PDB file of C-alpha atoms and ligand atoms in Angstrom:
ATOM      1  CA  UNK L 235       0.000   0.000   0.000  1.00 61.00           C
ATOM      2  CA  UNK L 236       1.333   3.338  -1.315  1.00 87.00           C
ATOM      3  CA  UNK L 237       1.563   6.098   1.455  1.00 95.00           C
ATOM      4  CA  UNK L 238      -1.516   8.366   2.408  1.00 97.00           C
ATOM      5  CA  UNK L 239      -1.989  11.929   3.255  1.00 97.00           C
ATOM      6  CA  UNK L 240      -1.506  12.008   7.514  1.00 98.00           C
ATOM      7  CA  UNK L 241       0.161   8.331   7.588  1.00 98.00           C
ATOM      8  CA  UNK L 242       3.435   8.609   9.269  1.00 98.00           C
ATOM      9  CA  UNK L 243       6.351   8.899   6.883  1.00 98.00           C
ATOM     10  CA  UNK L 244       8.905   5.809   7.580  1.00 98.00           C
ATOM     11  CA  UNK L 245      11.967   6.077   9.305  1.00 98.00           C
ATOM     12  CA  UNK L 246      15.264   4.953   7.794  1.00 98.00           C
ATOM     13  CA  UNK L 247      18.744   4.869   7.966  1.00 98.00           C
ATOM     14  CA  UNK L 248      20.877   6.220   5.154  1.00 98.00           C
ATOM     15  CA  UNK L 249      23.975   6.565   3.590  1.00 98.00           C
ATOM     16  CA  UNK L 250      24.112  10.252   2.477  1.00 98.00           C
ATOM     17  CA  UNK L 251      26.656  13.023   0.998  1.00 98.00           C
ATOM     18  CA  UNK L 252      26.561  14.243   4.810  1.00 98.00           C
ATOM     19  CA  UNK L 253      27.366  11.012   6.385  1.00 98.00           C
ATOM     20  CA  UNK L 254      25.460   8.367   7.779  1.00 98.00           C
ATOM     21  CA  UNK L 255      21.995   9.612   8.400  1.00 98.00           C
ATOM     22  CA  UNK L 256      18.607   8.132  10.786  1.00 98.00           C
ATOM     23  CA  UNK L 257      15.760   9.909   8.557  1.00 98.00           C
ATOM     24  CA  UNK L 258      13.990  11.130  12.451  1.00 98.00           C
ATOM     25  CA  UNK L 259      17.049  12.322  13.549  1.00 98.00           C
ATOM     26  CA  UNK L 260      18.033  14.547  10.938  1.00 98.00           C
ATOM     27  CA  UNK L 261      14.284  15.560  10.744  1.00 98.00           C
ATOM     28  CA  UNK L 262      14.671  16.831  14.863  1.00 97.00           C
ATOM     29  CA  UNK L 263      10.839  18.217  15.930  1.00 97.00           C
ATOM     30  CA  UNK L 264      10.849  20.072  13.171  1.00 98.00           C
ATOM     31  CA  UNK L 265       9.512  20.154   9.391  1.00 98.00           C
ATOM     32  CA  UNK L 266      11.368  17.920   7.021  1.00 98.00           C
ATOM     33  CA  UNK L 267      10.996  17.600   2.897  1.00 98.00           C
ATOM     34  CA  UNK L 268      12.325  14.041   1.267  1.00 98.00           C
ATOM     35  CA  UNK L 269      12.412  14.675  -2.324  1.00 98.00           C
ATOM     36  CA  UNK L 270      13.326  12.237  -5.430  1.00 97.00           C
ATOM     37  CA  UNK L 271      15.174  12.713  -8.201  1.00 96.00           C
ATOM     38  CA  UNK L 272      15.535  10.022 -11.427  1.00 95.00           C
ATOM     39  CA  UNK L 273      19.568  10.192 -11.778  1.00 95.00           C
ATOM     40  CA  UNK L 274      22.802  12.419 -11.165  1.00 97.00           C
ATOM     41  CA  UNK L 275      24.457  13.945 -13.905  1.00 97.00           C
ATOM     42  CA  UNK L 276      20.629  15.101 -15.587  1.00 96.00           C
ATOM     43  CA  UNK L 277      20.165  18.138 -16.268  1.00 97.00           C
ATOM     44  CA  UNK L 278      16.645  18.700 -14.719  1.00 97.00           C
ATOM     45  CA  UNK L 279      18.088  17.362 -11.585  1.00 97.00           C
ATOM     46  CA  UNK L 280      20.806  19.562 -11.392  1.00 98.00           C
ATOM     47  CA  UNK L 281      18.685  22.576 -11.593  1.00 98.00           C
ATOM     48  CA  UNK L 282      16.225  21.681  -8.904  1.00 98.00           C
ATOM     49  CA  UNK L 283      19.523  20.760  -6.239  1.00 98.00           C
ATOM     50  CA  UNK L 284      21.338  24.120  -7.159  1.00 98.00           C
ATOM     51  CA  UNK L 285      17.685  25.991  -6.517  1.00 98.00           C
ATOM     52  CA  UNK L 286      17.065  23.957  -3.361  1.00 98.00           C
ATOM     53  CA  UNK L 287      20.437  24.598  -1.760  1.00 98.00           C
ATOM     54  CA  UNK L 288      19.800  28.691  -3.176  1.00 98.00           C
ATOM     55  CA  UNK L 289      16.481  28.449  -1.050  1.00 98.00           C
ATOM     56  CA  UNK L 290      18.472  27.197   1.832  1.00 97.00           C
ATOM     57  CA  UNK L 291      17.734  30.157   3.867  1.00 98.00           C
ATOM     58  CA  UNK L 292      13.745  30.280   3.040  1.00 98.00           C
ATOM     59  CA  UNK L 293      13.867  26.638   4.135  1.00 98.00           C
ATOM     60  CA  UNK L 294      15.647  27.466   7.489  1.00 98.00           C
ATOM     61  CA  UNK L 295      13.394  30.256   8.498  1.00 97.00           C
ATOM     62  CA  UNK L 296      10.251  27.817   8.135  1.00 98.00           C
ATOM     63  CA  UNK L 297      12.218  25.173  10.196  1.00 98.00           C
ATOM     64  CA  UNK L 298      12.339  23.143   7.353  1.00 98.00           C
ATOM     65  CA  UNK L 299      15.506  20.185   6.824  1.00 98.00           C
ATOM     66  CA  UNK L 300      15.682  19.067   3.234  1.00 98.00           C
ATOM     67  CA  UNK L 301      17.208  15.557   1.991  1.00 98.00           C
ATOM     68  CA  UNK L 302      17.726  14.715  -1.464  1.00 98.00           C
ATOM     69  CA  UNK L 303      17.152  11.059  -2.396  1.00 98.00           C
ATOM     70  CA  UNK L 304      18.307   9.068  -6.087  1.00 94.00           C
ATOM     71  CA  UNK L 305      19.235   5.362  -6.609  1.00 96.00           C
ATOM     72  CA  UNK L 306      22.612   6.138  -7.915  1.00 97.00           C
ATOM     73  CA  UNK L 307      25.776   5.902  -5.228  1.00 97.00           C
ATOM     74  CA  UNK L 308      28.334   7.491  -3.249  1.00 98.00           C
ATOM     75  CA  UNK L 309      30.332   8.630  -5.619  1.00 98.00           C
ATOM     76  CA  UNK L 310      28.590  10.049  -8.147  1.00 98.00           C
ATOM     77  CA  UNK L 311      26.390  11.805  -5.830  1.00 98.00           C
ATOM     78  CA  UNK L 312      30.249  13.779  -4.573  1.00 98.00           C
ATOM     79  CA  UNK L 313      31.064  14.164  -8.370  1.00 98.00           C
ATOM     80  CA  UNK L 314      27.875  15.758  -8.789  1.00 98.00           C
ATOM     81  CA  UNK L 315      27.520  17.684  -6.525  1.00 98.00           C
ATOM     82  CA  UNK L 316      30.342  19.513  -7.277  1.00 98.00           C
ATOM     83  CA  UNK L 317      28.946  19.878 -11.276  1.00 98.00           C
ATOM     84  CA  UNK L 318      25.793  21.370  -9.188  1.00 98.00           C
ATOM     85  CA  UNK L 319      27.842  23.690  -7.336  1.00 98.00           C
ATOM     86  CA  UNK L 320      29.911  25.022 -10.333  1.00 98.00           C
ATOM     87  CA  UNK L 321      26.656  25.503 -12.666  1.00 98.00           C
ATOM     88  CA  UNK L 322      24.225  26.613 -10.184  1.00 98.00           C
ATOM     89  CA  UNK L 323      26.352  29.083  -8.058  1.00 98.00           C
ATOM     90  CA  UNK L 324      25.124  27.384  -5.184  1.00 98.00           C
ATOM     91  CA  UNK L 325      26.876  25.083  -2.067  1.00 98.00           C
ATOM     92  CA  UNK L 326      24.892  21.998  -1.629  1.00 98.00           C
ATOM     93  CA  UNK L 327      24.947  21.413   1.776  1.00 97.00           C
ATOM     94  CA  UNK L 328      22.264  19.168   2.317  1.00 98.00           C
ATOM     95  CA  UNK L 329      22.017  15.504   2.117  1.00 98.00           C
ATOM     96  CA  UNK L 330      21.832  13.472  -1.012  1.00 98.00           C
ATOM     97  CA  UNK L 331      20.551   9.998   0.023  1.00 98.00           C
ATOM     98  CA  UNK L 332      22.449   7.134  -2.184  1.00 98.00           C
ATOM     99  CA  UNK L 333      19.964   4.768  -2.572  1.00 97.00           C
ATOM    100  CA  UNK L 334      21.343   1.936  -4.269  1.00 97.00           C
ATOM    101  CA  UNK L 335      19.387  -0.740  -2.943  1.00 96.00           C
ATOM    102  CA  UNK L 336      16.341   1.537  -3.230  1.00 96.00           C
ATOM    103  CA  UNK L 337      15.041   1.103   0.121  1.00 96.00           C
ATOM    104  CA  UNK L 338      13.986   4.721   0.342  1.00 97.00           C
ATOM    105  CA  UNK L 339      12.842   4.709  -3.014  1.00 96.00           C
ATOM    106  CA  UNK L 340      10.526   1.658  -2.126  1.00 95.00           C
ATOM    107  CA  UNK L 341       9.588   3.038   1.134  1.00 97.00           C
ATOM    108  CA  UNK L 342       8.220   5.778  -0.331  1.00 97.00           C
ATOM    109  CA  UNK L 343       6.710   4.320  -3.279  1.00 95.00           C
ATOM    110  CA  UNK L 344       8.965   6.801  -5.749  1.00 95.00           C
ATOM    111  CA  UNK L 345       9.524   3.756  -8.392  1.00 94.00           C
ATOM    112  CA  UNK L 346       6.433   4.114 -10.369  1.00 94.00           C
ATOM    113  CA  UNK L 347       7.207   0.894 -13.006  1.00 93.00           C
ATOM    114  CA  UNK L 348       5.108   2.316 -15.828  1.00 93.00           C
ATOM    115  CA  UNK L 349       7.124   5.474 -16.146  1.00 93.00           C
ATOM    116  CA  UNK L 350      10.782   3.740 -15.115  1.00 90.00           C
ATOM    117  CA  UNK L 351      11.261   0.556 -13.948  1.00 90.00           C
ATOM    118  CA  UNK L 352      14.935   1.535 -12.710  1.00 89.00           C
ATOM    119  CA  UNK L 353      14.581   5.134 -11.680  1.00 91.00           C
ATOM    120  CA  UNK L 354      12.244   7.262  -9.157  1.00 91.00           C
ATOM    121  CA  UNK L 355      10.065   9.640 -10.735  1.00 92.00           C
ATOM    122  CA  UNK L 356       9.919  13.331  -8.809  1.00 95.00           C
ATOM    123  CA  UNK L 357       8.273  12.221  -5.232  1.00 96.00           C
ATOM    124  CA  UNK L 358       8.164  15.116  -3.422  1.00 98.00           C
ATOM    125  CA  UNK L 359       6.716  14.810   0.099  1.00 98.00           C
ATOM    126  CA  UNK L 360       6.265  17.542   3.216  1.00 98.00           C
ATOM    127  CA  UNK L 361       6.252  15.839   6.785  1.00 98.00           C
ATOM    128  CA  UNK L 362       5.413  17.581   9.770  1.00 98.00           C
ATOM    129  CA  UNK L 363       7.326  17.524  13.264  1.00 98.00           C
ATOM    130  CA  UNK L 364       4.807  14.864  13.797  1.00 98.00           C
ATOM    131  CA  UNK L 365       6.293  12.569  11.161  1.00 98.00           C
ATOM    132  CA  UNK L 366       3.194  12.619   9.761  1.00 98.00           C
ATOM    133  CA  UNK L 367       3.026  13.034   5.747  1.00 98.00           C
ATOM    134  CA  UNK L 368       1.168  16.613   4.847  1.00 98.00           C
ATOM    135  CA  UNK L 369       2.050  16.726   1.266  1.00 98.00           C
ATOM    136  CA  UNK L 370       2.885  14.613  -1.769  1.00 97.00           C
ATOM    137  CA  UNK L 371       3.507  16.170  -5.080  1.00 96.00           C
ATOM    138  CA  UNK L 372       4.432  14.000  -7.878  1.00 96.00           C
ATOM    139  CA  UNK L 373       6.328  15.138 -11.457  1.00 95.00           C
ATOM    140  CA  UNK L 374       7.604  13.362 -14.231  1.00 95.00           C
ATOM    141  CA  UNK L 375      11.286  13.306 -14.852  1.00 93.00           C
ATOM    142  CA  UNK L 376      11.142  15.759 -17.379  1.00 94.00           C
ATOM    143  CA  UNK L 377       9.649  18.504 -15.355  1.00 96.00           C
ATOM    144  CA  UNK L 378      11.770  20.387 -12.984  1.00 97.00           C
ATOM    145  CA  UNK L 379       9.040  21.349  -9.567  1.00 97.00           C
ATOM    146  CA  UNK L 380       7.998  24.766  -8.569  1.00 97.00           C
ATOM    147  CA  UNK L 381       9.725  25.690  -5.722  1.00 97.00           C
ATOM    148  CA  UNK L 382       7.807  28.574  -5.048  1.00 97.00           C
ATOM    149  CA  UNK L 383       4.803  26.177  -5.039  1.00 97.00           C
ATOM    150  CA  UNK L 384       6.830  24.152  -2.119  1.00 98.00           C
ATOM    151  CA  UNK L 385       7.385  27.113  -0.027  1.00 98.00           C
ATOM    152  CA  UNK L 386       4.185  28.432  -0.413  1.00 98.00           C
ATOM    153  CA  UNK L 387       2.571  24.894   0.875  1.00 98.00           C
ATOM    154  CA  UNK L 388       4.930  25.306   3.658  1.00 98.00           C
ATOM    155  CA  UNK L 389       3.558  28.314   4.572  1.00 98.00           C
ATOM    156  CA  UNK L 390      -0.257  27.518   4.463  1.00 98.00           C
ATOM    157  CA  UNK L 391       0.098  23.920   6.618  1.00 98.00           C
ATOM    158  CA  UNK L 392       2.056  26.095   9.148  1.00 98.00           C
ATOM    159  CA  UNK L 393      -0.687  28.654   9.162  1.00 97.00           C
ATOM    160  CA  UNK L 394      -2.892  26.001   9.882  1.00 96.00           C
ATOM    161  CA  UNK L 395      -1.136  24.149  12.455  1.00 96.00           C
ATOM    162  CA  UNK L 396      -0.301  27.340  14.170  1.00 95.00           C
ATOM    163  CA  UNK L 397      -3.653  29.227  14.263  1.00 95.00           C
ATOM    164  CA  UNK L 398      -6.488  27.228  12.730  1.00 92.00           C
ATOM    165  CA  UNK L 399      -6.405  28.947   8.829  1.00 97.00           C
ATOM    166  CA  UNK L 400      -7.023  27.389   5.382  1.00 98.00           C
ATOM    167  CA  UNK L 401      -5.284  29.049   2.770  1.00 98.00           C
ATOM    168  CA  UNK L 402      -7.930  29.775  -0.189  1.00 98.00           C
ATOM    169  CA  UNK L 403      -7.252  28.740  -4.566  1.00 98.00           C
ATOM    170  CA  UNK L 404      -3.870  30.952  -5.538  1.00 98.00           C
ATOM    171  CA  UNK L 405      -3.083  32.670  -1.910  1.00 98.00           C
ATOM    172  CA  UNK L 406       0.354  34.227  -1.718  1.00 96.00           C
ATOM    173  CA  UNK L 407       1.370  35.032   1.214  1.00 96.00           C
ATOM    174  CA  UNK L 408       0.387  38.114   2.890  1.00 96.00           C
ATOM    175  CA  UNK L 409      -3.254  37.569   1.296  1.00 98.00           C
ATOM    176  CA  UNK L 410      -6.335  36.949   3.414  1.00 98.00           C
ATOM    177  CA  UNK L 411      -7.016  33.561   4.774  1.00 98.00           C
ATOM    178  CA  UNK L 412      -9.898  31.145   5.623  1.00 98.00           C
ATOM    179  CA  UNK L 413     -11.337  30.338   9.347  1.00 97.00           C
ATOM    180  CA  UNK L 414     -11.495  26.610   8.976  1.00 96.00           C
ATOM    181  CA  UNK L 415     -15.132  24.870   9.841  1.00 95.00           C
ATOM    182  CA  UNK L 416     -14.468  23.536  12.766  1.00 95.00           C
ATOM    183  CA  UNK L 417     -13.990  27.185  14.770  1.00 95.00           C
ATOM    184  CA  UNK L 418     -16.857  29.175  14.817  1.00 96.00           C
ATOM    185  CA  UNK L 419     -17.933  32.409  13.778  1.00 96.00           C
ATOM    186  CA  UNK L 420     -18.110  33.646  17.336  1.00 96.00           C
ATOM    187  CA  UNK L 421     -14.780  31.895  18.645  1.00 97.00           C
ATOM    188  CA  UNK L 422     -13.191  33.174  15.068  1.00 96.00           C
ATOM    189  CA  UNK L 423     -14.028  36.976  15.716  1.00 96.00           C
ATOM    190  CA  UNK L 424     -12.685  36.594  19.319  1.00 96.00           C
ATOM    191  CA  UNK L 425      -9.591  34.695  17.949  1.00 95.00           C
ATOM    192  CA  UNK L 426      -8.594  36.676  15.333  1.00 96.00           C
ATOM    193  CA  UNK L 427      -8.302  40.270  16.786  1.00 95.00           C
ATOM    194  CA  UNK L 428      -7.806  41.899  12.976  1.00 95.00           C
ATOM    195  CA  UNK L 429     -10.907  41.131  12.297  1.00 97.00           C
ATOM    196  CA  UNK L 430     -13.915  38.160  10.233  1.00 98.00           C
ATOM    197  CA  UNK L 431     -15.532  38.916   6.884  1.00 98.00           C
ATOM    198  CA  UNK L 432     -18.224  36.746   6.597  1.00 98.00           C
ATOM    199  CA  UNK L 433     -19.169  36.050   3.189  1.00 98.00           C
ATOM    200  CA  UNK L 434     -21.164  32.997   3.836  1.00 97.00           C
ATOM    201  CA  UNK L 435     -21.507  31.051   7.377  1.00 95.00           C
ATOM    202  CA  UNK L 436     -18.766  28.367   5.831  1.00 96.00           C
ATOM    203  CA  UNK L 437     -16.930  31.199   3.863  1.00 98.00           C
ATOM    204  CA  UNK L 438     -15.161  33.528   6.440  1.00 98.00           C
ATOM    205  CA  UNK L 439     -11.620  35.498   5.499  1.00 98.00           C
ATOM    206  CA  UNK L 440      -9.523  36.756   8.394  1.00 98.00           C
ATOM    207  CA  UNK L 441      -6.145  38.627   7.581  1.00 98.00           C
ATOM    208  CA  UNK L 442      -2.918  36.626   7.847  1.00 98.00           C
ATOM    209  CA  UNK L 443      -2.357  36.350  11.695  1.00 96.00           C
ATOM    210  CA  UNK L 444       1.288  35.887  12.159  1.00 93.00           C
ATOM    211  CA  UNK L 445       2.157  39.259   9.827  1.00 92.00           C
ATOM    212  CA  UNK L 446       1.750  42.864  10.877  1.00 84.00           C
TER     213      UNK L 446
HETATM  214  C1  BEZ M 117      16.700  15.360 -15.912  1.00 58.76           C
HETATM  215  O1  BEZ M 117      16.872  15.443 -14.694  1.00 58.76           O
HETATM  216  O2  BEZ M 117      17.076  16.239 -16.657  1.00 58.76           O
HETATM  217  C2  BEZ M 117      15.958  14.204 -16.504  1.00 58.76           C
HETATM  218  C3  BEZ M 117      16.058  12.963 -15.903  1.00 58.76           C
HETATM  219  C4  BEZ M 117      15.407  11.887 -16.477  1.00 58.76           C
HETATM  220  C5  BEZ M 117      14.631  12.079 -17.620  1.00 58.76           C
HETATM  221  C6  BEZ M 117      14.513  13.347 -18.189  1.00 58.76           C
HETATM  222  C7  BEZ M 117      15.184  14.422 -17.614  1.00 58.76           C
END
């Protein structure tokens, strides 16, 4: 059985470009992202590791720990990586899993068979410092993700784990939010001091709490 929305993301132990690595410890109580990629030395790939490690401070500042995963090994992840460094004016700083034996890979369900039967297709998954899994985004190999798109989830599940807000279609930060269901209108106008627009009784905005 493939992995679910709120299942709790496996733990595993790893060889990476950082050392040996226990998947929980790395992750601490915070927010972690475990994302695929089909093969070193691809171009795609090297584009999305050279604009992860340039996010590396937007990451940080959410409490966010990134970790690279492909089936190919050691080695070629260190060759790599410097190839990454050089073309993306980046330092990659983060761990790159090698997953020869594709245990990662298979934990996660990232060798979809119909698209590769050797290589992971773009798994991209957000777990929260309960371990459990909030997001799962899936690409092809020949579509480098939307990183904006990844910070931006980042953003609305920590609005809502932190003060009870859905994010509505397109928000970008700094945009009005939505008072989910389950608090009510009263408790929402007494919780959120900037004030509720009711638009409908199950369609109530509230400005972003956590900005000025
Ligand atoms: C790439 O990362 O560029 C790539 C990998 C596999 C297939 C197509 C593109």
């Amino acid at each position: 059985m493939s992995l679910r929305l709120g299942d709790i993301a496996p733990n595993f132990k790893a060889s990476t470009t950082e050392g040996e690595i226990d998947f929980y410890e790395y992750l601490g109580t915070g927010w972690g992202i475990l994302f695929s990629h089909p093969a070193d030395y691809t171009p795609v790939c090297t584009t999305e590791l050279g604009r992860t490690a340039l996010l590396k401070y937007e990451f940080e500042k959410r409490n966010v720990k990134v970790l690279a995963v492909s089936v190919d090994p050691l080695d070629k992840h260190l060759g790599w990586r410097n190839d990454i460094n050089e073309t993306q004016g980046c330092t990659v700083d983060f761990p790159i899993i090698a997953d020869e034996d594709k245990t990662v890979a298979n934990l996660y369900g990232m060798i979809h068979p119909n698209a590769s039967e050797t290589f992971t297709v773009r798994s991209l998954f957000i777990i929260g410092p309960d371990k459990k899994v909030k997001l799962m985004i899936i690409y092809p190999a020949s579509t480098g993700r939307n990183f904006n798109e990844v910070l931006r989830v980042i953003d609305s599940l920590q609005l809502t784990a932190n003060y009870s807000v859905a994010t509505p279609a397109d928000w970008k930060g700094g945009e009005d939010v939505i008072v989910v269901p389950a608090v009510s209108t009263e408790a929402a106008i007494e919780k959120f001091p900037k004030g509720v627009k009711v638009v409908k009784p199950y369609l109530r905005y509230t400005p972003q709490p956590n900005i000025d």
